[in-house]
Coordinates of C-alpha atoms and ligand atoms in Angstrom, one line a residue:
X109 CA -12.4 27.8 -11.4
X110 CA -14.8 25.2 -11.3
X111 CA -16.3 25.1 -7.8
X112 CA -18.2 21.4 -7.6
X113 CA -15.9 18.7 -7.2
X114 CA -16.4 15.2 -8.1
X115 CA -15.5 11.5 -6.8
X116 CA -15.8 8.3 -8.7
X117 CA -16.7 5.7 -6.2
X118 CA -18.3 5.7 -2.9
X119 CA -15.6 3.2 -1.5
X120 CA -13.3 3.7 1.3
X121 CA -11.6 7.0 0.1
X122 CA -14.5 8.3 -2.3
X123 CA -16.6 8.1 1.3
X124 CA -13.5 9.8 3.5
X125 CA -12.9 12.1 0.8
X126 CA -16.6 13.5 0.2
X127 CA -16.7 13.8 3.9
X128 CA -13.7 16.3 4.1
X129 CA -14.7 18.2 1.3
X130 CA -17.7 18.8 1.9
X131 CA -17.4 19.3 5.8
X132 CA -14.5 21.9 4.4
X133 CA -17.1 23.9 2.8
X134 CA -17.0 22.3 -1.0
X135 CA -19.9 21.3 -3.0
X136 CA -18.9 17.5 -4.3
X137 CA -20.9 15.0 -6.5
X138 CA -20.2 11.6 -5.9
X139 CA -20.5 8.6 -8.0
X140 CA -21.0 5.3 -7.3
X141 CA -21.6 2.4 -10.3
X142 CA -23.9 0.6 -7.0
X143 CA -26.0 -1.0 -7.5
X144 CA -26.1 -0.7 -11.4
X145 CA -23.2 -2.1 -11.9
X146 CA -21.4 -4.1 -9.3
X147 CA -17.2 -5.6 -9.0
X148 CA -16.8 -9.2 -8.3
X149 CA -16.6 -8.6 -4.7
X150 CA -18.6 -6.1 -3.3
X151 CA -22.3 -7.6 -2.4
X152 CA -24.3 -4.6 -1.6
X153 CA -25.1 -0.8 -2.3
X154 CA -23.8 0.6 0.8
X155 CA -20.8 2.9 0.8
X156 CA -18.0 2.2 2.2
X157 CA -18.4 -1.1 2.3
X158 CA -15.8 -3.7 3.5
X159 CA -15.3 -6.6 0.6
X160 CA -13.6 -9.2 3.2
X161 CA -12.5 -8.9 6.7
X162 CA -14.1 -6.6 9.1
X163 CA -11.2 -5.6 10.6
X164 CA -9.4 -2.6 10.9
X165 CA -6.2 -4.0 12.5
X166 CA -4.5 -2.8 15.7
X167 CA -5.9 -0.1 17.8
X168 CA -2.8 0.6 19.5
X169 CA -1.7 3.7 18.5
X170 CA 1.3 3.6 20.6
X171 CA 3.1 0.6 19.2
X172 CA 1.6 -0.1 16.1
X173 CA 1.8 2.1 12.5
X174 CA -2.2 0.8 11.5
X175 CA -2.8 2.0 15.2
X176 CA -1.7 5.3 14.8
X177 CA -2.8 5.8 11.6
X178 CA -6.3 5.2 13.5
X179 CA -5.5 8.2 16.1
X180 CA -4.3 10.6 13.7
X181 CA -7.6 10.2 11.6
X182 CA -9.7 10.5 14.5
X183 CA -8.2 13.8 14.8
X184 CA -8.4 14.8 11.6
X185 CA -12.2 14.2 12.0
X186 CA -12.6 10.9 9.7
X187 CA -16.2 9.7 8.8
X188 CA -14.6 6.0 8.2
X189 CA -13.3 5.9 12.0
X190 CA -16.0 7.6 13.5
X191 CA -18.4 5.2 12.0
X192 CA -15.7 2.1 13.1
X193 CA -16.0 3.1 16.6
X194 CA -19.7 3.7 16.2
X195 CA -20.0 -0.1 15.6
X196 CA -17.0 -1.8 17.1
X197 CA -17.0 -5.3 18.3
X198 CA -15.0 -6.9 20.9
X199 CA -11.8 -8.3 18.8
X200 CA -9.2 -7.9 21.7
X201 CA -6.7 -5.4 20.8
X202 CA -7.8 -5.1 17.3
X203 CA -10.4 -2.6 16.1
X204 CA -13.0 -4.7 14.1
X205 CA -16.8 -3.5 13.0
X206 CA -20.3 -4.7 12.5
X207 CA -19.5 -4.5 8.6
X208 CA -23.4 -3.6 7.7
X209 CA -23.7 -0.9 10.8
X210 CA -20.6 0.8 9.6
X211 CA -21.4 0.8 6.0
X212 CA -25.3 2.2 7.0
X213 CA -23.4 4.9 8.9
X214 CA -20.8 6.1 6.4
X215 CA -24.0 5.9 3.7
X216 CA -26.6 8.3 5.9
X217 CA -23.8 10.6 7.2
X218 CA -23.3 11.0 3.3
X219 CA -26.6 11.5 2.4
X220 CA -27.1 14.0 5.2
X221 CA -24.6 16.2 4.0
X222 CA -26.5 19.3 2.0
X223 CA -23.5 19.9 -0.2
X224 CA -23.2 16.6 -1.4
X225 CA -25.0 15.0 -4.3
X226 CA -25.0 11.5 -5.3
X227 CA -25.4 10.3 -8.7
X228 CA -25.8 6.1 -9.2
X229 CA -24.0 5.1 -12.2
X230 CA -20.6 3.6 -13.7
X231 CA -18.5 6.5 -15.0
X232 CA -16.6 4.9 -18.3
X233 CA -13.7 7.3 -18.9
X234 CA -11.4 9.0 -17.2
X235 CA -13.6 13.0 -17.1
X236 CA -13.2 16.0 -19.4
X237 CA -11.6 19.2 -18.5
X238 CA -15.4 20.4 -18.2
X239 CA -15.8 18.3 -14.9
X240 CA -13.2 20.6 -13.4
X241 CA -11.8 19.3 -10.3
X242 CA -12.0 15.4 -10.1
X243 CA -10.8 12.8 -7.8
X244 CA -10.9 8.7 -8.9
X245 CA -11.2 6.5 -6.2
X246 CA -12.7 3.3 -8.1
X247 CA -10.5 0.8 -6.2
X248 CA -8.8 -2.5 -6.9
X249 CA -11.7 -3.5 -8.6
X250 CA -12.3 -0.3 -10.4
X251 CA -14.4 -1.5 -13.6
X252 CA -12.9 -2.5 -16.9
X253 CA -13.8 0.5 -18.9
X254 CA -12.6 3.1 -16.3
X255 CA -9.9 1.1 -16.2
X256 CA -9.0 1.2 -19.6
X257 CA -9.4 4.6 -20.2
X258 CA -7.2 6.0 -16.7
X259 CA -4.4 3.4 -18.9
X260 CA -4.8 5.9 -21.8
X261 CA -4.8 8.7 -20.1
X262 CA -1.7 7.7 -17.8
X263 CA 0.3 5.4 -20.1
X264 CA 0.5 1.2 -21.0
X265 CA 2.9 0.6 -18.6
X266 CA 1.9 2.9 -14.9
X267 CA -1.6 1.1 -14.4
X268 CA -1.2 -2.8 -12.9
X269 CA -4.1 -5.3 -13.0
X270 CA -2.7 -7.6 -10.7
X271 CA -0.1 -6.9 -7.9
X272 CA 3.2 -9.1 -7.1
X273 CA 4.3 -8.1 -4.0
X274 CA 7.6 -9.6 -2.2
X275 CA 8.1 -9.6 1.1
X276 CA 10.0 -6.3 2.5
X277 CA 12.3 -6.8 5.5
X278 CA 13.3 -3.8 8.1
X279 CA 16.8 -3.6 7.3
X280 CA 17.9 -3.2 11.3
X281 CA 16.9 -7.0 11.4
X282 CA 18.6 -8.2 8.7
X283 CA 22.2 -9.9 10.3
X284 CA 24.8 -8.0 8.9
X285 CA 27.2 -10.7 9.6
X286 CA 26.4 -13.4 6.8
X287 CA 24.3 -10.7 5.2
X288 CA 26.7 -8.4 2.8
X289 CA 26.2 -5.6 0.1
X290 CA 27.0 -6.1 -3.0
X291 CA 25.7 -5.5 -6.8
X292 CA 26.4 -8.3 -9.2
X293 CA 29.6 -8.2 -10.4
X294 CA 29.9 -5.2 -8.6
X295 CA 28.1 -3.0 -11.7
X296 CA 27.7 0.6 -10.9
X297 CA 24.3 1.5 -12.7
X298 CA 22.7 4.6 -12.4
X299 CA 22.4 6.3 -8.9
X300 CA 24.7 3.1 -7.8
X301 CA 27.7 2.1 -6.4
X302 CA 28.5 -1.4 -6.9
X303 CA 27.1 -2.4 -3.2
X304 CA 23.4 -1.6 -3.8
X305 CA 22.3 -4.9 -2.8
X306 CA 21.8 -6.6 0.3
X307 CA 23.0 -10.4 0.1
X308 CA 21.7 -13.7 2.1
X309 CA 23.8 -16.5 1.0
X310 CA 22.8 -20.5 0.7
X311 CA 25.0 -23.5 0.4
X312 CA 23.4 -26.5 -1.7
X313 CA 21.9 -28.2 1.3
X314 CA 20.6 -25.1 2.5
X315 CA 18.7 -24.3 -0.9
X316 CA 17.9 -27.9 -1.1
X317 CA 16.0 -27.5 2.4
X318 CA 14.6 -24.7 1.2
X319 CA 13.3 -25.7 -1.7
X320 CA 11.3 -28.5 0.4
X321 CA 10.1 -26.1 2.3
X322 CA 8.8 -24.1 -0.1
X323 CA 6.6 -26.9 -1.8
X324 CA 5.6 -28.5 1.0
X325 CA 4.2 -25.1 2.6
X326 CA 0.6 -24.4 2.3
X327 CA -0.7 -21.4 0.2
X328 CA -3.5 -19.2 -0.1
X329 CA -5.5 -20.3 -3.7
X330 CA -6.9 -17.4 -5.7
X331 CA -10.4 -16.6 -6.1
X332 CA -12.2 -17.9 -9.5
X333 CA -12.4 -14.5 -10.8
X334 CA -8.8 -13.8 -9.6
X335 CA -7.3 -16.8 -11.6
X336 CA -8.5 -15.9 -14.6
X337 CA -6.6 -12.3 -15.0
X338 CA -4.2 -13.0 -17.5
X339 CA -1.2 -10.5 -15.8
X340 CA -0.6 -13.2 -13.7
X341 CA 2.1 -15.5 -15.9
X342 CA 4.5 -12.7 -16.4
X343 CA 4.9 -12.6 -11.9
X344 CA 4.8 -16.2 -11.0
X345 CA 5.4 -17.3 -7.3
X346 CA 8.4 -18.1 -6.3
X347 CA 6.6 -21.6 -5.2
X348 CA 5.5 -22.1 -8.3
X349 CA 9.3 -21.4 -9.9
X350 CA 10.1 -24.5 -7.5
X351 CA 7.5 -26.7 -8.7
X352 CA 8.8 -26.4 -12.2
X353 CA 12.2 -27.7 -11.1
X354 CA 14.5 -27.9 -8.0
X355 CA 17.3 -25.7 -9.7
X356 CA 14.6 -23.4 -11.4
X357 CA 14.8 -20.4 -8.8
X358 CA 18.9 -21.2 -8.5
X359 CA 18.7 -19.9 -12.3
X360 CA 16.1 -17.3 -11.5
X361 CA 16.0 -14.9 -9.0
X362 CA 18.3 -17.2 -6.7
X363 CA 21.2 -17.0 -9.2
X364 CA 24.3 -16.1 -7.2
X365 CA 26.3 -14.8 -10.4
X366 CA 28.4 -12.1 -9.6
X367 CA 28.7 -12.6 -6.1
X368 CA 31.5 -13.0 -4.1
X369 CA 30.5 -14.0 0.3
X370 CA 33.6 -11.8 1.7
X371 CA 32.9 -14.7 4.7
X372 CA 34.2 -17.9 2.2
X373 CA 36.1 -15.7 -0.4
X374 CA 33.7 -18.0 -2.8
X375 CA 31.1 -17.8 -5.2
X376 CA 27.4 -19.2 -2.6
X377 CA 25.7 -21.8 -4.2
X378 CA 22.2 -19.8 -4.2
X379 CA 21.0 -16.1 -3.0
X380 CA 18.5 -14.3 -1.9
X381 CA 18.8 -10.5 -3.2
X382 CA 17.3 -7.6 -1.0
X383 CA 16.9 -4.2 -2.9
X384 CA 16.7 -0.9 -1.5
X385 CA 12.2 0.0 -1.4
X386 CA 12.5 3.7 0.3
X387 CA 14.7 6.6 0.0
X388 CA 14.7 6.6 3.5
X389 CA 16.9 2.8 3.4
X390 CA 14.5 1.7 6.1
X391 CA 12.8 -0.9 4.0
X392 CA 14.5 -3.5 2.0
X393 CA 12.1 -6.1 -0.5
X394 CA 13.3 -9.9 -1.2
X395 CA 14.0 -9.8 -5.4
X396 CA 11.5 -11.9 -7.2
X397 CA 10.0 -13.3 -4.0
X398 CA 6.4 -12.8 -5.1
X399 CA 4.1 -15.5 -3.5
X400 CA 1.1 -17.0 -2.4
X401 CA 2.7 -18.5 0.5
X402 CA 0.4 -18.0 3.8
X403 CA 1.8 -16.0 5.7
X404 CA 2.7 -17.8 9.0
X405 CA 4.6 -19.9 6.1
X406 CA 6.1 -17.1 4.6
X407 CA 7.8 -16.1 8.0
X408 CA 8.8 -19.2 9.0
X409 CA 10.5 -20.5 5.9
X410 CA 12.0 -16.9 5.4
X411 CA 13.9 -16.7 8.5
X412 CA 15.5 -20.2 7.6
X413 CA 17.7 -18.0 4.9
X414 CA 21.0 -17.2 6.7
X415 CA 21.5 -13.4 7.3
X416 CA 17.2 -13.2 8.2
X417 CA 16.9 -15.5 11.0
X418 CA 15.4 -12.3 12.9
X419 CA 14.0 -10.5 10.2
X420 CA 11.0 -8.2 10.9
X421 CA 8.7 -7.7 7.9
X422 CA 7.0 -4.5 6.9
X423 CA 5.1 -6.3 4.4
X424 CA 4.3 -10.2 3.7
X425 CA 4.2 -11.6 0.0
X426 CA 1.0 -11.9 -1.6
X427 CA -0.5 -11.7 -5.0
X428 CA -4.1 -10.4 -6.1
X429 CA -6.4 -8.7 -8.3
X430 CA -5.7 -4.9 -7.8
X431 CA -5.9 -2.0 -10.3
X432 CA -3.3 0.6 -9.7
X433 CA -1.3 3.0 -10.7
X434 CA 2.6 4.0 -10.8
X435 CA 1.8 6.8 -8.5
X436 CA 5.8 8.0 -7.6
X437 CA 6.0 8.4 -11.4
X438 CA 2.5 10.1 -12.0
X439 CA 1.6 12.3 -8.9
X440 CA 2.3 15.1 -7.5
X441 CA 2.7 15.2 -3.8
X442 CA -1.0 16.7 -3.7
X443 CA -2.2 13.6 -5.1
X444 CA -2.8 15.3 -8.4
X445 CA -2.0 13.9 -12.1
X446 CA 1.2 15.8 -13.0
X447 CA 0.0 15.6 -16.6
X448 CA -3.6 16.7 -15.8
X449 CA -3.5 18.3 -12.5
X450 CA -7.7 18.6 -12.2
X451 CA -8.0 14.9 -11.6
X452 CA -6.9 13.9 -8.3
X453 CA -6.4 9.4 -7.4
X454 CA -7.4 8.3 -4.2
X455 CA -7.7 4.8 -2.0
X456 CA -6.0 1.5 -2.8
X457 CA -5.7 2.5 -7.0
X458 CA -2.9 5.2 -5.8
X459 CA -0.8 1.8 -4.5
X460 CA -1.5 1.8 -1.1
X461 CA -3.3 -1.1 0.6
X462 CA -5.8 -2.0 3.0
X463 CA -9.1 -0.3 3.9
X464 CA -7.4 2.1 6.4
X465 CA -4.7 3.5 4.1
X466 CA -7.0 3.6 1.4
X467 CA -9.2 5.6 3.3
X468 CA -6.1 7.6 4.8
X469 CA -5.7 8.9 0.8
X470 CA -8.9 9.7 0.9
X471 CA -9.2 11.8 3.3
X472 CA -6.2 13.5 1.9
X473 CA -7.0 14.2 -1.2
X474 CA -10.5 15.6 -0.1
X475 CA -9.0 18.3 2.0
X476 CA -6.6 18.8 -0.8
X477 CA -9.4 19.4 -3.6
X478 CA -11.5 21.7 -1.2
X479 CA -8.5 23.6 -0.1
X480 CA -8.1 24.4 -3.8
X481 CA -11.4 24.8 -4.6
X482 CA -12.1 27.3 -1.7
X483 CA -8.9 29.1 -2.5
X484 CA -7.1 27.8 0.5
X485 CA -3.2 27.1 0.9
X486 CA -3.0 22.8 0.5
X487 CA -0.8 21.8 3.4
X488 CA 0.4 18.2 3.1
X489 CA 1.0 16.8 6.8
X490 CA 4.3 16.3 7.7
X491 CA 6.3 13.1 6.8
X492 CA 6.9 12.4 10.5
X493 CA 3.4 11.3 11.1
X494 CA 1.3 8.2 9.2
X495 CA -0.9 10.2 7.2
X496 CA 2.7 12.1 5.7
X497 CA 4.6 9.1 5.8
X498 CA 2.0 7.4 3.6
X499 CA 1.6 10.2 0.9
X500 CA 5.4 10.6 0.6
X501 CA 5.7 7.0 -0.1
X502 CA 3.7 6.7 -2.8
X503 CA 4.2 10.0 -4.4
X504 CA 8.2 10.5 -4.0
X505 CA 9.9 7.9 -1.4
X506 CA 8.8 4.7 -3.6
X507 CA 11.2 3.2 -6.4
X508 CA 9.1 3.9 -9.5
X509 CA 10.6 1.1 -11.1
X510 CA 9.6 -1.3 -8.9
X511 CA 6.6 0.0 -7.2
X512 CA 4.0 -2.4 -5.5
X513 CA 1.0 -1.8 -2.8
X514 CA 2.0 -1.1 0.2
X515 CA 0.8 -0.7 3.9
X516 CA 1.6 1.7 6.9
X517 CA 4.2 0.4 8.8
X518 CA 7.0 2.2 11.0
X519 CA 9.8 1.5 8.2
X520 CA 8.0 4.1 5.7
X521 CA 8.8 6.6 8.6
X522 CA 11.8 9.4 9.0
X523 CA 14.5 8.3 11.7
X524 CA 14.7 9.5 14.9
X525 CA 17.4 11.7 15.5
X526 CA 18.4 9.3 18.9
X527 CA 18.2 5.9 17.5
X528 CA 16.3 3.8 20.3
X529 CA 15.4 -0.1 19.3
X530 CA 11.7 -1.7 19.3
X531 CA 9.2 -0.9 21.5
X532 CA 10.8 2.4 22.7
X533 CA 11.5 3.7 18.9
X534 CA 8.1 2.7 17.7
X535 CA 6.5 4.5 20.7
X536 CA 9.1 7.7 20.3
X537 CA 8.2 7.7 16.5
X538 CA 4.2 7.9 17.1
X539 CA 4.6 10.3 20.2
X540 CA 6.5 12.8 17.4
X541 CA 3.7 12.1 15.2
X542 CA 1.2 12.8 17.2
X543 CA 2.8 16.0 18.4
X544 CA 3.3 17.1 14.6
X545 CA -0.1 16.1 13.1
X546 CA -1.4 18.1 15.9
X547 CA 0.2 21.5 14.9
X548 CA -0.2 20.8 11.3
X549 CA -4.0 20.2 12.0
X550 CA -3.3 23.7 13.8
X551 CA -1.9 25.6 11.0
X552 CA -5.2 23.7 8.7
X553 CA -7.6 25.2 10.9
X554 CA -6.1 28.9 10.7
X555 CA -5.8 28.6 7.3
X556 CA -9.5 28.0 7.1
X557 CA -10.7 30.9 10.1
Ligands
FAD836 C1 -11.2 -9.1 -2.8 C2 -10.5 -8.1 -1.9 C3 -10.4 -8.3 -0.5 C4 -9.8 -7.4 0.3 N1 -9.7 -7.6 1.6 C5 -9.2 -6.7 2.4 C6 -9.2 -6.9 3.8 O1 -9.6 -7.9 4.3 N2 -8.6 -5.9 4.6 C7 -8.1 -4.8 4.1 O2 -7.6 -3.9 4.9 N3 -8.1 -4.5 2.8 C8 -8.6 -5.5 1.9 N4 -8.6 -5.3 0.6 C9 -7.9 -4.1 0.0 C10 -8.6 -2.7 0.1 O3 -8.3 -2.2 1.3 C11 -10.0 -2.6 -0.1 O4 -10.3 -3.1 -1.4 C12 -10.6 -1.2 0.0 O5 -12.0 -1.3 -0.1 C13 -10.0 -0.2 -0.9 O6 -10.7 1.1 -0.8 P1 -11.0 2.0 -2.0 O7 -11.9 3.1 -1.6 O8 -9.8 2.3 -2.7 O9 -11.8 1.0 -3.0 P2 -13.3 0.4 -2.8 O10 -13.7 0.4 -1.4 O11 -13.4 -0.8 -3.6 O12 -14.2 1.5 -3.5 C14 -14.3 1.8 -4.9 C15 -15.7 2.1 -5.2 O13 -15.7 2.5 -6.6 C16 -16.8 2.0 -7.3 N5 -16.5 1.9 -8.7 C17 -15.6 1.2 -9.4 N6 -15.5 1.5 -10.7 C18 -16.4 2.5 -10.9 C19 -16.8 3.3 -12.0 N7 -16.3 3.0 -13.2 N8 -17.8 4.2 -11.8 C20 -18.3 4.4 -10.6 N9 -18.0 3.8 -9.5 C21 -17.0 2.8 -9.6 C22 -17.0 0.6 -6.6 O14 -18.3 0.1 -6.8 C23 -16.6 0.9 -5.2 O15 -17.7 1.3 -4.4 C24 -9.2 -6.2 -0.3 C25 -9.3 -6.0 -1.7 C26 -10.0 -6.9 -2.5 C27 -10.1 -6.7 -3.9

């Protein structure tokens, strides 16, 4: 067994990941294409650095999922949140950083480390058996012939250059009385039953309003280098359906074919669709409702549809630049290739998003390559807290079919056993979590005596 391991890219996770593998006891290389080659966005040379905002979201462990995510990687003793609090700035009860401080501190904790090497320079394809134990963590904006090369080695169709991602609701807020299950024409396809979707019907003034709404609504306009990627045609934004015609989304994915509201014993005149997004049935995404919509806008005009006027959302719409890949077909639940178990994916290219989650994988999939390389037993956390809920998304509780990015949120989380509501479920949830991280973190540490 080879005993080095090596990242690609000194990101987010390549950072968090380096940092538990070699604080583990492994001897990594890590490679970073800064400042030889740089992506459209990133502006410096600095690990870790933070492309846009320079926040990390809500700090509140106790009613929030980014929150605990925070908490259980303090814990687990992550470079990317000790080197958040090390340069926090007042932002209320967010978590936000002095973007240059934190980067300078991932950077010299990094280079302090004895064990770790770092070679400058853009890796081109995907490594050789000879690298022995790998792990890619090149991003959204990982560079074109990386890119090119992981879509080789992990097929046409499981690597995305762009992502469409509709809105997902928490099913306990959809309103089960206008709302109703039902597949068109009642079709039992595979693993179905006839009732595998969740309906929100319109009538023709409500569709018309809606409509109106939709193209009067303000949107967020992509970056240059954005527009240009040519994925984007075959995804288009439901606000950009409407502009082609006021019927266009009413043949699209508004068609209410098939459908029968048990309410008027009548075909509606429109629909919105919800599908199933988790195994759990927590999480439930609106069918073709990709957009660009802000997101104030998006919430607003959404819970005009009948059946959502309280909908929560686990995740807004949004479209962007963003390389990854169909990670509930191709990983195992230790992050590795199932077709070439030395290489390991990490950060947002596994298909999670945001620099916390990103960084989240990372960490995983550092203490899962240095648990392997030192001969340890790989314990993935349990699904009951973030960092478990996170992993088991993306490598088994995702639809494969219709995977898209996806942030940390409560829904991706097992139920309770006593069903409490809001506040007092969210806190129950993260008090479990806490309590289970900590004993896995327990059994980690034995492991390693
Ligand atoms: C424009 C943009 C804005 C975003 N804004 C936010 C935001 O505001 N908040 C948020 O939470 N998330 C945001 N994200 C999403 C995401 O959380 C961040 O992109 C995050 O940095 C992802 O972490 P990562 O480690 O996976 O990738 P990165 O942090 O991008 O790290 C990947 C590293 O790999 C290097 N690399 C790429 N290709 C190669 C190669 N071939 N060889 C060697 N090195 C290579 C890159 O230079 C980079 O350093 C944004 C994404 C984009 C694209």
């Amino acid at each position: 067994m080879n005993t080095q391991l090596h990242i690609i890219g000194a990101g987010l996770a390549g950072s968090e990941a380096a940092w538990q593998a070699a604080r583990a006891g492994a001897k990594v290389v890590l490679h970073e294409m800064r400042p030889l080659r740089t992506t459209e966005a990133h502006q410096t040379e600095g690990f870790a650095e933070l492309v846009c905002s320079n926040s990390f979201r809500s700090d509140d462990w106790q009613n929030n999922a980014v929150g605990l995510l925070h908490e259980e990687m303090r814990r687990a003793g992550s470079l990317i949140m000790q080197a958040a609090d090390a340069n926090k700035l007042p932002a209320g009860g967010a978590l936000a950083v002095d973007r240059e401080g934190f980067s300078r501190s991932v950077t010299t904790a990094i280079e302090d480390l004895a064990n770790v090497e770092i070679r400058r320079g853009e890796i081109c394809d995907v490594p050789q058996d000879e690298w022995g134990p790998t792990i890619i963590a090149t991003g959204p904006l990982t560079s074109a012939p990386l890119a090119e090369s992981i879509q080789s080695a992990t097929g046409h169709d499981a690597l995305a250059f762009f992502d469409a991602i509709a809105p997902i609701v928490y099913r306990e807020s959809i309103d089960f009385s206008v709302a109703w299950f039902q597949s068109r024409y009642d079709k039992k396809g595979p693993g179905g039953d006839g009732a595998d979707y969740i309906n929100c019907p319109l009538d023709e003034a409500q569709y018309r309003e809606f409509i109106s709404a939709l193209m009067s609504a303000e949107k967020v306009s992509f970056k240059e280098w954005e527009a240009s990627t040519p994925y984007f045609e075959g995804c288009l934004p439901i606000e950009v359906m409407a502009a082609r015609g006021p019927d266009t989304l009413r043949f699209g994915p508004m068609k209410p074919v098939g459908l029968c509201d048990p309410r008027t014993g009548r075909r509606p005149f429109a629909v919105v669709q919800l599908r199933q997004d988790n195994s759990l049935a927590t999480l439930w995404n609106m069918v073709g409702f990709q957009t660009k919509l802000k997101h104030g806008e998006q919430t607003r005009i959404f819970r005009a549809i009948p059946g959502l006027l309280n909908a929560e959302f686990a995740r807004l719409g949004g479209l962007h630049r963003n390389t990854f890949i169909n990670s509930p077909r191709l990983l195992d639940g230790e992050l590795r290739l199932k077709a070439r178990p030395a290489l390991r994916f990490a950060g947002q290219i596994t298909g999670v998003e945001g620099y916390l989650e990103s960084a989240a994988i990372g960490l995983l999939a550092g203490r899962f390559a240095a648990a392997e390389i030192l001969d340890r037993p790989a314990l993935p956390p349990p699904p009951t807290t973030a960092l478990g809920a996170l992993l088991s998304h993306i490598t088994v509780g995702a639809d494969t079919r219709t995977f898209q990015p996806m942030n940390i949120n409560f829904g991706l989380f097992p139920e309770l056993e006593q069903q409490g509501r809001g506040r007092e479920r969210k806190q129950a949830i993260a008090r479990r979590a806490l309590t289970d991280l900590d004993r896995w973190l327990g059994i980690e540490r034995n492991a390693a005596a």
